[in-house]
Amino acid sequence: MKVLRVRYFRKMKVFYFFCFSTTLFCVIRYAAFKKSVTLKNFISQSRFGLSPLEIHRMKTSFHCEVNKIGCLQSRSVSQHAFIVKFNYMTTSWCLSLCSSRSANYAGLKSGDTCVCAQDLMHFAQLQYTKCPSYCKGGIETCGGADAVTAYRIVSPCLLGDNFPLNLGNSKFLGCFRQAFSFEEENHIYRTNLSSHDCILFCNMLKLPLAILDQNSGCMCGQFNGRFNQTNKLDCNQIHIKVYRTFSEDARCANIRLLPPGNYKKTVLATFPGSGNTWTRYLLERATGVYTGSVYGDKLLHEKGFLGEFPFISRHRSVVVKDHMLTQNTMSLYQSAILIIRNPYDAMIADFHRYASNGNHTGIASNERFQSKGFQVRFKYVSSTWLNLIKWVVLSGKPYLLVNFEELANHPIATTLKMVEFLQMHTVISPDNLQQRILCLSQQLNGDHKRRKHKLTIDPFTNSMKHKFNNDILQACKHLDEHGIRNVLSEYERDIL
């Protein structure tokens, strides 16, 4: 365990006092106009360009995407963690430090201690508690003697000046119909801003959306009942442009494990490469409850799926991931969500992960698909696609069939179907679910969905196609016998 005590000379104390004073000034200014309108709507502010102070703060502040996990009970810090004590500790300072060390997690303790680690378990337990200490250099909570305020670092922290000018391309959500009047809603509004500056400005205010009108006017806010994905339209029409900032929307944060108990288990049954990880992300954000798994994938656990290890989630979650169902293992569950994807597309997605050493967003080259490794992987997992469908359908237990293609085209509507099937009314209220869904619709992919990548080759041999085409026919037969028709009709491929 490395311990570093940071000592600053008088000049550095003056510098941090200036930084803190500037931060405090912005907080006071922000609080003054926050009183009249809640953050469920857009916050009011005058219509001017950026002030010199705002430009300075925007360029010299660290901007990074983080998920706040909450206040957890601390544990003895692992030798793999890195610890810093600092008498002017702030959340931003700790996050930027941990980001510079490429850590997945950051934790703040006792008001003056920052811990960086690849795994949350290196300094915290998944037991929620209260954090009584405030950061010695700020106004945020910074753990306590036996508590730690924990964060997951999603993207590297960079100074505003270091972001590329094309930042807007990667944060663009789309074009939307203007469903409000700027004067009626009293938005925070700044004139003559680029998408780059608008994103950083709104992120500085810790708001999740940056909105540009056609006159380069910048507004900051979040989706609400009047302005949401239903207002999305083609960019050829009169529109405003909406961008995602780095700030987390608190409405779909605070994901937790359930209190220990004997809960009815629903298996999330998918063939590898059929969107299981993405579906878990959608369900966790929508319900506020971590999903479980029978596998214990270390990479997924480090990336924020904190119920991934069975010993953690066995009695504290409702949904459990399983790729390899049999008649015996299906008996362990009371119901199932069965996600079916075109087996050809799923096989390609699975091999991207497999050939990238388990990276769930990795991409494999054409050469890897032409190697013997793809044929070996096909032989190992291909039978699973039909078996999953067969054992779920024949189990006689309640199940919800979800087409991956439908999930990809209508993620919010399909997520709501899954939540309704899970019957988690005692866990999440209708109002809370509505707010979480509005929040989720601002960031549907998270950082767990692979970017689109089209192969320029056909990696499937004729014998592979015979195998999958026959499995598709058999699956259609099983589903047809249970009154489910025409859901797999376009999955087959031509054999040359």
Tab-separated table of C-alpha atoms in Angstrom:
chain	number	residue	atom	x	y	z
A	1	MET	CA	0.000	0.000	0.000
A	2	LYS	CA	1.443	3.292	-1.107
A	3	VAL	CA	0.757	6.310	1.088
A	4	LEU	CA	1.592	9.784	-0.098
A	5	ARG	CA	1.244	12.858	2.098
A	6	VAL	CA	1.094	15.957	-0.046
A	7	ARG	CA	2.824	19.046	1.362
A	8	TYR	CA	2.285	22.385	-0.271
A	9	PHE	CA	4.284	25.614	0.008
A	10	ARG	CA	2.623	28.948	0.583
A	11	LYS	CA	2.236	29.655	-3.144
A	12	MET	CA	0.329	26.419	-3.653
A	13	LYS	CA	-1.952	27.223	-0.705
A	14	VAL	CA	-2.765	30.589	-2.284
A	15	PHE	CA	-3.428	28.841	-5.613
A	16	TYR	CA	-5.838	26.297	-4.121
A	17	PHE	CA	-7.516	29.003	-2.050
A	18	PHE	CA	-8.185	30.861	-5.305
A	19	CYS	CA	-9.528	27.688	-6.934
A	20	PHE	CA	-11.749	26.955	-3.953
A	21	SER	CA	-12.958	30.565	-3.796
A	22	THR	CA	-13.851	30.462	-7.488
A	23	THR	CA	-15.680	27.174	-7.025
A	24	LEU	CA	-17.550	28.534	-4.010
A	25	PHE	CA	-18.514	31.653	-5.970
A	26	CYS	CA	-19.974	29.505	-8.771
A	27	VAL	CA	-21.826	27.316	-6.265
A	28	ILE	CA	-23.363	30.355	-4.539
A	29	ARG	CA	-24.330	31.847	-7.887
A	30	TYR	CA	-25.872	28.557	-9.001
A	31	ALA	CA	-27.784	28.099	-5.722
A	32	ALA	CA	-29.285	31.565	-5.955
A	33	PHE	CA	-31.270	30.852	-9.110
A	34	LYS	CA	-31.842	27.154	-8.301
A	35	LYS	CA	-34.334	28.033	-5.574
A	36	SER	CA	-37.116	29.081	-7.953
A	37	VAL	CA	-37.140	25.999	-10.216
A	38	THR	CA	-36.307	22.368	-9.482
A	39	LEU	CA	-33.790	20.413	-11.540
A	40	LYS	CA	-36.664	18.390	-13.012
A	41	ASN	CA	-37.040	21.327	-15.385
A	42	PHE	CA	-34.461	23.576	-16.980
A	43	ILE	CA	-32.930	26.105	-14.615
A	44	SER	CA	-33.422	29.800	-15.259
A	45	GLN	CA	-30.658	32.205	-16.169
A	46	SER	CA	-30.180	35.257	-18.357
A	47	ARG	CA	-29.406	35.214	-22.082
A	48	PHE	CA	-25.772	36.374	-22.444
A	49	GLY	CA	-22.523	35.063	-23.815
A	50	LEU	CA	-20.003	33.396	-21.537
A	51	SER	CA	-18.377	35.643	-18.972
A	52	PRO	CA	-14.551	35.688	-18.622
A	53	LEU	CA	-14.912	33.788	-15.314
A	54	GLU	CA	-17.066	31.104	-16.981
A	55	ILE	CA	-14.572	30.717	-19.827
A	56	HIS	CA	-11.719	30.375	-17.352
A	57	ARG	CA	-13.593	27.814	-15.231
A	58	MET	CA	-14.649	25.829	-18.296
A	59	LYS	CA	-11.114	25.597	-19.668
A	60	THR	CA	-9.339	24.897	-16.378
A	61	SER	CA	-11.852	22.428	-14.887
A	62	PHE	CA	-11.510	18.676	-15.220
A	63	HIS	CA	-14.314	17.067	-17.223
A	64	CYS	CA	-14.905	13.320	-16.962
A	65	GLU	CA	-17.829	10.921	-16.896
A	66	VAL	CA	-18.318	9.143	-13.572
A	67	ASN	CA	-21.034	7.052	-11.923
A	68	LYS	CA	-21.579	7.728	-8.250
A	69	ILE	CA	-21.971	4.379	-6.485
A	70	GLY	CA	-22.801	5.889	-3.119
A	71	CYS	CA	-21.615	5.670	0.449
A	72	LEU	CA	-20.233	2.230	1.304
A	73	GLN	CA	-18.624	0.636	4.313
A	74	SER	CA	-14.863	0.759	3.917
A	75	ARG	CA	-12.497	-2.172	4.286
A	76	SER	CA	-8.761	-2.530	4.776
A	77	VAL	CA	-7.223	-1.073	1.656
A	78	SER	CA	-5.629	-3.652	-0.623
A	79	GLN	CA	-1.952	-3.449	-1.528
A	80	HIS	CA	-3.139	-3.001	-5.139
A	81	ALA	CA	-4.801	0.327	-4.281
A	82	PHE	CA	-3.158	3.759	-4.267
A	83	ILE	CA	-3.799	6.213	-1.394
A	84	VAL	CA	-3.246	9.962	-1.160
A	85	LYS	CA	-3.897	12.224	1.839
A	86	PHE	CA	-4.457	15.894	1.026
A	87	ASN	CA	-5.584	18.718	3.337
A	88	TYR	CA	-7.506	20.452	0.520
A	89	MET	CA	-9.263	17.333	-0.798
A	90	THR	CA	-12.132	17.701	-3.296
A	91	THR	CA	-14.066	15.131	-5.292
A	92	SER	CA	-12.797	16.594	-8.567
A	93	TRP	CA	-9.180	16.412	-7.378
A	94	CYS	CA	-9.533	12.758	-6.363
A	95	LEU	CA	-11.298	11.761	-9.582
A	96	SER	CA	-8.695	13.432	-11.771
A	97	LEU	CA	-5.892	11.766	-9.788
A	98	CYS	CA	-7.432	8.297	-10.111
A	99	SER	CA	-8.147	8.899	-13.777
A	100	SER	CA	-4.496	9.804	-14.367
A	101	ARG	CA	-3.593	6.406	-12.882
A	102	SER	CA	-6.101	4.658	-15.215
A	103	ALA	CA	-8.060	3.399	-12.204
A	104	ASN	CA	-11.643	2.171	-12.594
A	105	TYR	CA	-12.734	3.342	-9.141
A	106	ALA	CA	-12.142	6.270	-6.817
A	107	GLY	CA	-13.070	6.523	-3.156
A	108	LEU	CA	-12.965	9.397	-0.668
A	109	LYS	CA	-12.496	8.778	3.077
A	110	SER	CA	-12.322	10.871	6.244
A	111	GLY	CA	-12.516	14.169	4.355
A	112	ASP	CA	-8.862	14.130	3.279
A	113	THR	CA	-8.087	10.708	1.764
A	114	CYS	CA	-8.384	9.568	-1.851
A	115	VAL	CA	-8.149	5.886	-2.838
A	116	CYS	CA	-7.704	4.676	-6.434
A	117	ALA	CA	-8.158	1.053	-7.497
A	118	GLN	CA	-9.066	-1.180	-10.426
A	119	ASP	CA	-11.636	-3.059	-8.344
A	120	LEU	CA	-14.090	-1.543	-5.886
A	121	MET	CA	-13.514	-4.503	-3.549
A	122	HIS	CA	-9.949	-3.253	-2.986
A	123	PHE	CA	-11.225	-0.572	-0.600
A	124	ALA	CA	-14.992	-0.958	-0.046
A	125	GLN	CA	-17.701	-3.468	0.813
A	126	LEU	CA	-21.071	-3.568	-0.934
A	127	GLN	CA	-22.815	-2.549	2.285
A	128	TYR	CA	-24.447	0.868	2.266
A	129	THR	CA	-23.988	3.297	5.137
A	130	LYS	CA	-23.811	7.044	5.884
A	131	CYS	CA	-20.890	9.296	5.054
A	132	PRO	CA	-20.613	11.979	7.761
A	133	SER	CA	-17.396	13.698	6.615
A	134	TYR	CA	-17.166	16.602	4.202
A	135	CYS	CA	-14.208	17.110	1.887
A	136	LYS	CA	-11.672	19.457	3.492
A	137	GLY	CA	-11.333	21.414	0.247
A	138	GLY	CA	-14.988	21.435	-0.854
A	139	ILE	CA	-18.604	20.977	0.121
A	140	GLU	CA	-19.149	17.379	-1.051
A	141	THR	CA	-19.283	14.345	1.232
A	142	CYS	CA	-15.981	12.508	1.541
A	143	GLY	CA	-16.755	9.288	3.404
A	144	GLY	CA	-15.991	8.910	7.074
A	145	ALA	CA	-13.783	6.974	9.460
A	146	ASP	CA	-15.376	3.656	8.417
A	147	ALA	CA	-17.137	4.812	5.258
A	148	VAL	CA	-16.106	5.682	1.714
A	149	THR	CA	-17.855	7.739	-0.979
A	150	ALA	CA	-17.292	5.618	-4.086
A	151	TYR	CA	-17.287	6.490	-7.795
A	152	ARG	CA	-16.713	4.545	-11.007
A	153	ILE	CA	-14.657	6.421	-13.602
A	154	VAL	CA	-16.255	5.903	-17.020
A	155	SER	CA	-14.060	8.180	-19.148
A	156	PRO	CA	-10.649	9.829	-18.581
A	157	CYS	CA	-10.631	13.208	-16.843
A	158	LEU	CA	-9.241	15.976	-19.046
A	159	LEU	CA	-8.959	19.735	-18.721
A	160	GLY	CA	-11.439	21.627	-20.881
A	161	ASP	CA	-8.585	22.997	-22.991
A	162	ASN	CA	-7.458	19.456	-23.874
A	163	PHE	CA	-10.673	18.224	-25.503
A	164	PRO	CA	-10.702	18.032	-29.320
A	165	LEU	CA	-12.841	20.567	-31.148
A	166	ASN	CA	-14.935	17.744	-32.645
A	167	LEU	CA	-16.100	16.659	-29.176
A	168	GLY	CA	-19.700	17.165	-30.283
A	169	ASN	CA	-19.480	14.302	-32.793
A	170	SER	CA	-19.046	11.700	-30.047
A	171	LYS	CA	-21.689	13.199	-27.723
A	172	PHE	CA	-24.431	13.881	-30.295
A	173	LEU	CA	-27.846	12.450	-29.364
A	174	GLY	CA	-29.700	13.722	-32.428
A	175	CYS	CA	-31.995	16.437	-33.711
A	176	PHE	CA	-35.170	17.261	-31.798
A	177	ARG	CA	-38.319	19.299	-32.171
A	178	GLN	CA	-38.291	22.312	-29.895
A	179	ALA	CA	-41.102	21.430	-27.504
A	180	PHE	CA	-40.755	24.543	-25.353
A	181	SER	CA	-40.264	28.273	-25.425
A	182	PHE	CA	-36.943	29.518	-24.105
A	183	GLU	CA	-38.682	32.369	-22.279
A	184	GLU	CA	-41.431	30.130	-20.848
A	185	GLU	CA	-38.998	27.536	-19.545
A	186	ASN	CA	-36.348	30.111	-18.510
A	187	HIS	CA	-33.434	27.953	-19.577
A	188	ILE	CA	-29.842	28.566	-18.728
A	189	TYR	CA	-28.911	30.209	-22.005
A	190	ARG	CA	-25.635	31.397	-23.529
A	191	THR	CA	-25.185	32.825	-27.034
A	192	ASN	CA	-22.639	32.182	-29.784
A	193	LEU	CA	-21.277	28.859	-28.520
A	194	SER	CA	-19.948	25.940	-30.514
A	195	SER	CA	-21.109	22.411	-29.669
A	196	HIS	CA	-17.699	21.847	-28.004
A	197	ASP	CA	-18.053	24.858	-25.680
A	198	CYS	CA	-21.741	24.221	-25.028
A	199	ILE	CA	-21.017	20.665	-23.849
A	200	LEU	CA	-18.228	21.785	-21.523
A	201	PHE	CA	-20.268	24.720	-20.199
A	202	CYS	CA	-23.286	22.526	-19.366
A	203	ASN	CA	-21.007	19.886	-17.876
A	204	MET	CA	-19.493	22.562	-15.628
A	205	LEU	CA	-23.034	23.133	-14.319
A	206	LYS	CA	-23.386	19.354	-13.777
A	207	LEU	CA	-26.352	19.061	-16.141
A	208	PRO	CA	-26.613	16.044	-18.481
A	209	LEU	CA	-27.783	17.715	-21.707
A	210	ALA	CA	-26.358	20.507	-23.865
A	211	ILE	CA	-28.776	21.910	-26.464
A	212	LEU	CA	-27.890	24.136	-29.426
A	213	ASP	CA	-30.508	26.055	-31.355
A	214	GLN	CA	-30.017	27.140	-34.954
A	215	ASN	CA	-28.631	30.514	-33.842
A	216	SER	CA	-25.781	28.893	-31.830
A	217	GLY	CA	-27.619	29.540	-28.586
A	218	CYS	CA	-26.659	27.041	-25.885
A	219	MET	CA	-29.077	25.686	-23.261
A	220	CYS	CA	-28.447	23.213	-20.459
A	221	GLY	CA	-30.901	20.821	-18.842
A	222	GLN	CA	-32.299	17.295	-18.891
A	223	PHE	CA	-35.161	15.318	-20.435
A	224	ASN	CA	-38.541	15.858	-18.808
A	225	GLY	CA	-42.205	15.158	-19.507
A	226	ARG	CA	-42.400	17.770	-22.288
A	227	PHE	CA	-38.977	17.328	-23.841
A	228	ASN	CA	-37.706	13.781	-24.397
A	229	GLN	CA	-37.040	11.115	-27.042
A	230	THR	CA	-40.585	11.478	-28.412
A	231	ASN	CA	-39.488	14.849	-29.816
A	232	LYS	CA	-36.685	13.359	-31.910
A	233	LEU	CA	-36.902	14.028	-35.650
A	234	ASP	CA	-34.968	14.019	-38.912
A	235	CYS	CA	-32.169	16.578	-39.026
A	236	ASN	CA	-33.457	17.893	-42.372
A	237	GLN	CA	-36.370	19.505	-40.535
A	238	ILE	CA	-36.250	22.625	-38.363
A	239	HIS	CA	-34.615	21.421	-35.210
A	240	ILE	CA	-32.422	21.902	-32.194
A	241	LYS	CA	-29.355	19.695	-31.647
A	242	VAL	CA	-28.977	17.773	-28.403
A	243	TYR	CA	-25.690	16.549	-26.924
A	244	ARG	CA	-24.863	14.447	-23.888
A	245	THR	CA	-22.458	16.009	-21.387
A	246	PHE	CA	-20.194	14.047	-19.040
A	247	SER	CA	-22.403	14.701	-16.003
A	248	GLU	CA	-24.394	11.876	-14.487
A	249	ASP	CA	-28.136	12.388	-14.130
A	250	ALA	CA	-28.877	11.617	-10.490
A	251	ARG	CA	-32.328	10.257	-11.371
A	252	CYS	CA	-30.927	6.924	-12.579
A	253	ALA	CA	-27.912	6.746	-10.283
A	254	ASN	CA	-27.910	5.004	-6.890
A	255	ILE	CA	-28.085	1.450	-8.227
A	256	ARG	CA	-28.077	-0.996	-5.319
A	257	LEU	CA	-28.240	-4.617	-4.323
A	258	LEU	CA	-31.468	-5.655	-2.621
A	259	PRO	CA	-31.442	-6.454	1.110
A	260	PRO	CA	-30.593	-10.151	1.661
A	261	GLY	CA	-33.662	-12.328	1.076
A	262	ASN	CA	-35.192	-15.205	-0.863
A	263	TYR	CA	-36.308	-13.496	-4.058
A	264	LYS	CA	-37.958	-15.130	-7.053
A	265	LYS	CA	-35.236	-15.509	-9.664
A	266	THR	CA	-35.657	-14.615	-13.340
A	267	VAL	CA	-32.982	-15.924	-15.687
A	268	LEU	CA	-31.780	-13.554	-18.406
A	269	ALA	CA	-31.262	-16.290	-20.993
A	270	THR	CA	-29.247	-15.312	-24.042
A	271	PHE	CA	-26.941	-16.919	-26.542
A	272	PRO	CA	-23.487	-15.281	-26.234
A	273	GLY	CA	-23.361	-12.088	-28.302
A	274	SER	CA	-27.103	-11.399	-28.019
A	275	GLY	CA	-26.922	-8.197	-25.997
A	276	ASN	CA	-26.913	-9.609	-22.464
A	277	THR	CA	-24.503	-7.001	-21.102
A	278	TRP	CA	-26.395	-4.128	-22.710
A	279	THR	CA	-29.729	-5.503	-21.478
A	280	ARG	CA	-28.369	-5.711	-17.939
A	281	TYR	CA	-27.264	-2.073	-18.206
A	282	LEU	CA	-30.781	-1.039	-19.306
A	283	LEU	CA	-32.474	-3.022	-16.524
A	284	GLU	CA	-30.109	-1.783	-13.815
A	285	ARG	CA	-30.586	1.840	-14.808
A	286	ALA	CA	-34.364	1.445	-15.113
A	287	THR	CA	-34.947	-0.400	-11.824
A	288	GLY	CA	-32.048	0.798	-9.666
A	289	VAL	CA	-31.160	-2.815	-8.784
A	290	TYR	CA	-27.992	-4.671	-9.794
A	291	THR	CA	-28.433	-7.836	-11.830
A	292	GLY	CA	-26.624	-11.080	-11.009
A	293	SER	CA	-24.740	-13.721	-12.982
A	294	VAL	CA	-23.708	-17.365	-12.704
A	295	TYR	CA	-20.245	-16.614	-14.096
A	296	GLY	CA	-18.311	-14.020	-12.113
A	297	ASP	CA	-16.728	-12.166	-15.042
A	298	LYS	CA	-13.950	-10.067	-13.467
A	299	LEU	CA	-13.879	-7.589	-16.359
A	300	LEU	CA	-17.618	-6.915	-16.050
A	301	HIS	CA	-17.337	-6.513	-12.288
A	302	GLU	CA	-14.540	-3.977	-12.708
A	303	LYS	CA	-16.660	-2.081	-15.259
A	304	GLY	CA	-19.539	-1.527	-12.853
A	305	PHE	CA	-21.671	-4.689	-12.821
A	306	LEU	CA	-21.279	-5.042	-9.087
A	307	GLY	CA	-23.658	-8.012	-8.807
A	308	GLU	CA	-21.600	-10.059	-11.266
A	309	PHE	CA	-20.083	-12.443	-8.717
A	310	PRO	CA	-22.594	-15.091	-7.533
A	311	PHE	CA	-21.424	-14.915	-3.895
A	312	ILE	CA	-22.387	-11.214	-3.877
A	313	SER	CA	-25.741	-11.306	-5.691
A	314	ARG	CA	-27.105	-14.784	-4.851
A	315	HIS	CA	-29.668	-13.502	-2.310
A	316	ARG	CA	-29.647	-9.820	-3.295
A	317	SER	CA	-30.817	-9.653	-6.921
A	318	VAL	CA	-33.787	-10.726	-9.045
A	319	VAL	CA	-32.337	-11.098	-12.572
A	320	VAL	CA	-29.515	-13.597	-13.223
A	321	LYS	CA	-27.481	-13.898	-16.417
A	322	ASP	CA	-27.059	-17.419	-17.854
A	323	HIS	CA	-25.895	-18.452	-21.340
A	324	MET	CA	-25.877	-22.231	-20.943
A	325	LEU	CA	-29.306	-23.362	-19.743
A	326	THR	CA	-30.172	-27.043	-19.437
A	327	GLN	CA	-33.288	-28.786	-18.175
A	328	ASN	CA	-31.683	-29.057	-14.718
A	329	THR	CA	-30.449	-25.480	-14.439
A	330	MET	CA	-33.787	-24.085	-15.656
A	331	SER	CA	-35.328	-25.613	-12.525
A	332	LEU	CA	-33.367	-23.083	-10.429
A	333	TYR	CA	-35.428	-20.170	-11.798
A	334	GLN	CA	-39.068	-19.183	-11.432
A	335	SER	CA	-39.289	-17.334	-14.775
A	336	ALA	CA	-37.188	-16.271	-17.760
A	337	ILE	CA	-36.505	-13.350	-20.055
A	338	LEU	CA	-35.392	-14.999	-23.306
A	339	ILE	CA	-33.554	-12.680	-25.698
A	340	ILE	CA	-33.313	-14.115	-29.205
A	341	ARG	CA	-30.955	-12.629	-31.779
A	342	ASN	CA	-30.230	-13.754	-35.303
A	343	PRO	CA	-27.681	-16.528	-34.567
A	344	TYR	CA	-25.383	-15.386	-37.380
A	345	ASP	CA	-25.172	-11.840	-35.963
A	346	ALA	CA	-24.869	-13.167	-32.413
A	347	MET	CA	-22.036	-15.515	-33.371
A	348	ILE	CA	-20.113	-12.631	-34.931
A	349	ALA	CA	-20.656	-10.440	-31.857
A	350	ASP	CA	-19.576	-13.245	-29.538
A	351	PHE	CA	-16.364	-13.811	-31.485
A	352	HIS	CA	-15.538	-10.098	-31.323
A	353	ARG	CA	-15.588	-10.455	-27.522
A	354	TYR	CA	-13.838	-13.832	-27.486
A	355	ALA	CA	-11.017	-12.701	-29.787
A	356	SER	CA	-10.561	-9.512	-27.713
A	357	ASN	CA	-9.708	-11.448	-24.533
A	358	GLY	CA	-13.176	-11.033	-23.066
A	359	ASN	CA	-13.555	-7.324	-23.842
A	360	HIS	CA	-17.320	-6.885	-24.274
A	361	THR	CA	-16.881	-3.910	-26.605
A	362	GLY	CA	-13.798	-5.259	-28.435
A	363	ILE	CA	-13.499	-5.653	-32.214
A	364	ALA	CA	-11.817	-8.583	-33.995
A	365	SER	CA	-10.163	-8.220	-37.400
A	366	ASN	CA	-11.262	-9.975	-40.600
A	367	GLU	CA	-8.155	-12.133	-40.321
A	368	ARG	CA	-9.250	-13.462	-36.934
A	369	PHE	CA	-12.621	-14.475	-38.372
A	370	GLN	CA	-10.863	-16.361	-41.176
A	371	SER	CA	-8.695	-18.247	-38.696
A	372	LYS	CA	-9.304	-21.675	-37.227
A	373	GLY	CA	-10.224	-19.979	-33.948
A	374	PHE	CA	-13.612	-18.914	-35.348
A	375	GLN	CA	-14.414	-22.466	-36.444
A	376	VAL	CA	-13.459	-23.849	-33.022
A	377	ARG	CA	-15.586	-21.245	-31.251
A	378	PHE	CA	-18.544	-22.016	-33.545
A	379	LYS	CA	-18.310	-25.709	-32.775
A	380	TYR	CA	-18.186	-24.999	-29.029
A	381	VAL	CA	-21.159	-22.605	-28.656
A	382	SER	CA	-23.413	-22.947	-31.729
A	383	SER	CA	-25.735	-25.582	-30.200
A	384	THR	CA	-26.490	-23.248	-27.285
A	385	TRP	CA	-28.736	-21.016	-29.407
A	386	LEU	CA	-31.383	-23.703	-29.997
A	387	ASN	CA	-31.021	-25.259	-26.522
A	388	LEU	CA	-31.801	-21.974	-24.772
A	389	ILE	CA	-35.031	-21.569	-26.706
A	390	LYS	CA	-35.994	-25.205	-26.207
A	391	TRP	CA	-35.446	-25.371	-22.443
A	392	VAL	CA	-37.140	-22.053	-21.718
A	393	VAL	CA	-40.195	-22.821	-23.859
A	394	LEU	CA	-40.544	-26.405	-22.640
A	395	SER	CA	-40.054	-25.517	-18.953
A	396	GLY	CA	-43.696	-24.542	-18.502
A	397	LYS	CA	-42.599	-21.485	-16.506
A	398	PRO	CA	-43.584	-17.870	-17.299
A	399	TYR	CA	-41.247	-16.283	-19.835
A	400	LEU	CA	-40.961	-13.116	-21.892
A	401	LEU	CA	-39.552	-13.475	-25.402
A	402	VAL	CA	-37.613	-10.428	-26.590
A	403	ASN	CA	-36.205	-10.036	-30.092
A	404	PHE	CA	-32.811	-8.369	-29.911
A	405	GLU	CA	-33.663	-6.521	-33.119
A	406	GLU	CA	-36.765	-5.070	-31.426
A	407	LEU	CA	-34.690	-4.116	-28.386
A	408	ALA	CA	-32.166	-2.315	-30.607
A	409	ASN	CA	-34.894	-0.393	-32.475
A	410	HIS	CA	-37.129	0.368	-29.472
A	411	PRO	CA	-34.949	0.157	-26.346
A	412	ILE	CA	-37.168	2.179	-24.000
A	413	ALA	CA	-40.447	0.434	-24.884
A	414	THR	CA	-38.791	-2.988	-24.687
A	415	THR	CA	-37.106	-2.173	-21.370
A	416	LEU	CA	-40.485	-1.165	-19.933
A	417	LYS	CA	-41.915	-4.532	-21.060
A	418	MET	CA	-39.117	-6.354	-19.237
A	419	VAL	CA	-39.571	-4.275	-16.070
A	420	GLU	CA	-43.320	-4.967	-16.120
A	421	PHE	CA	-42.660	-8.697	-16.541
A	422	LEU	CA	-40.328	-8.661	-13.514
A	423	GLN	CA	-43.138	-7.256	-11.331
A	424	MET	CA	-40.803	-5.114	-9.233
A	425	HIS	CA	-43.574	-2.825	-7.957
A	426	THR	CA	-42.405	-3.190	-4.364
A	427	VAL	CA	-38.899	-2.124	-5.362
A	428	ILE	CA	-39.613	0.858	-7.600
A	429	SER	CA	-42.627	3.177	-7.647
A	430	PRO	CA	-44.289	4.257	-10.934
A	431	ASP	CA	-43.087	7.861	-10.481
A	432	ASN	CA	-39.536	6.754	-9.763
A	433	LEU	CA	-39.597	4.418	-12.784
A	434	GLN	CA	-40.792	7.248	-15.014
A	435	GLN	CA	-37.949	9.509	-13.886
A	436	ARG	CA	-35.370	6.740	-14.273
A	437	ILE	CA	-36.627	6.016	-17.810
A	438	LEU	CA	-36.350	9.703	-18.766
A	439	CYS	CA	-32.809	9.650	-17.409
A	440	LEU	CA	-31.960	6.379	-19.190
A	441	SER	CA	-33.204	7.729	-22.522
A	442	GLN	CA	-30.411	10.339	-22.394
A	443	GLN	CA	-27.735	7.627	-22.414
A	444	LEU	CA	-29.132	4.414	-23.866
A	445	ASN	CA	-25.852	2.712	-24.739
A	446	GLY	CA	-23.756	3.436	-21.674
A	447	ASP	CA	-20.186	2.267	-22.185
A	448	HIS	CA	-21.142	-1.410	-22.541
A	449	LYS	CA	-22.490	-1.560	-26.106
A	450	ARG	CA	-20.124	-2.380	-28.952
A	451	ARG	CA	-19.953	0.200	-31.726
A	452	LYS	CA	-21.284	-0.930	-35.085
A	453	HIS	CA	-18.716	-2.775	-37.161
A	454	LYS	CA	-19.601	-4.483	-40.433
A	455	LEU	CA	-17.418	-7.346	-41.624
A	456	THR	CA	-16.261	-7.233	-45.232
A	457	ILE	CA	-16.150	-11.037	-45.426
A	458	ASP	CA	-18.574	-13.902	-44.807
A	459	PRO	CA	-16.924	-16.048	-42.097
A	460	PHE	CA	-19.549	-18.826	-42.251
A	461	THR	CA	-18.916	-21.968	-44.275
A	462	ASN	CA	-21.768	-23.861	-45.928
A	463	SER	CA	-21.712	-26.479	-43.168
A	464	MET	CA	-22.068	-23.725	-40.538
A	465	LYS	CA	-25.017	-22.285	-42.442
A	466	HIS	CA	-26.654	-25.721	-42.657
A	467	LYS	CA	-26.291	-26.002	-38.880
A	468	PHE	CA	-27.792	-22.602	-38.050
A	469	ASN	CA	-30.547	-22.761	-40.701
A	470	ASN	CA	-31.659	-26.109	-39.331
A	471	ASP	CA	-31.594	-24.741	-35.761
A	472	ILE	CA	-33.737	-21.785	-36.859
A	473	LEU	CA	-36.340	-24.169	-38.329
A	474	GLN	CA	-36.351	-26.240	-35.134
A	475	ALA	CA	-36.715	-23.099	-32.990
A	476	CYS	CA	-39.645	-21.922	-35.139
A	477	LYS	CA	-41.288	-25.295	-34.577
A	478	HIS	CA	-40.939	-25.082	-30.780
A	479	LEU	CA	-42.289	-21.531	-30.727
A	480	ASP	CA	-45.104	-22.326	-33.154
A	481	GLU	CA	-46.305	-25.127	-30.881
A	482	HIS	CA	-46.697	-22.512	-28.139
A	483	GLY	CA	-48.533	-20.008	-30.301
A	484	ILE	CA	-45.554	-17.782	-31.135
A	485	ARG	CA	-45.182	-17.284	-34.895
A	486	ASN	CA	-43.170	-15.264	-37.418
A	487	VAL	CA	-40.489	-14.027	-35.004
A	488	LEU	CA	-37.515	-15.749	-36.667
A	489	SER	CA	-38.643	-15.674	-40.295
A	490	GLU	CA	-35.773	-13.537	-41.632
A	491	TYR	CA	-32.917	-15.231	-39.792
A	492	GLU	CA	-31.932	-17.895	-42.352
A	493	ARG	CA	-29.077	-17.324	-44.807
A	494	ASP	CA	-28.676	-18.548	-48.351
A	495	ILE	CA	-26.281	-21.421	-48.930
A	496	LEU	CA	-24.103	-21.147	-52.026
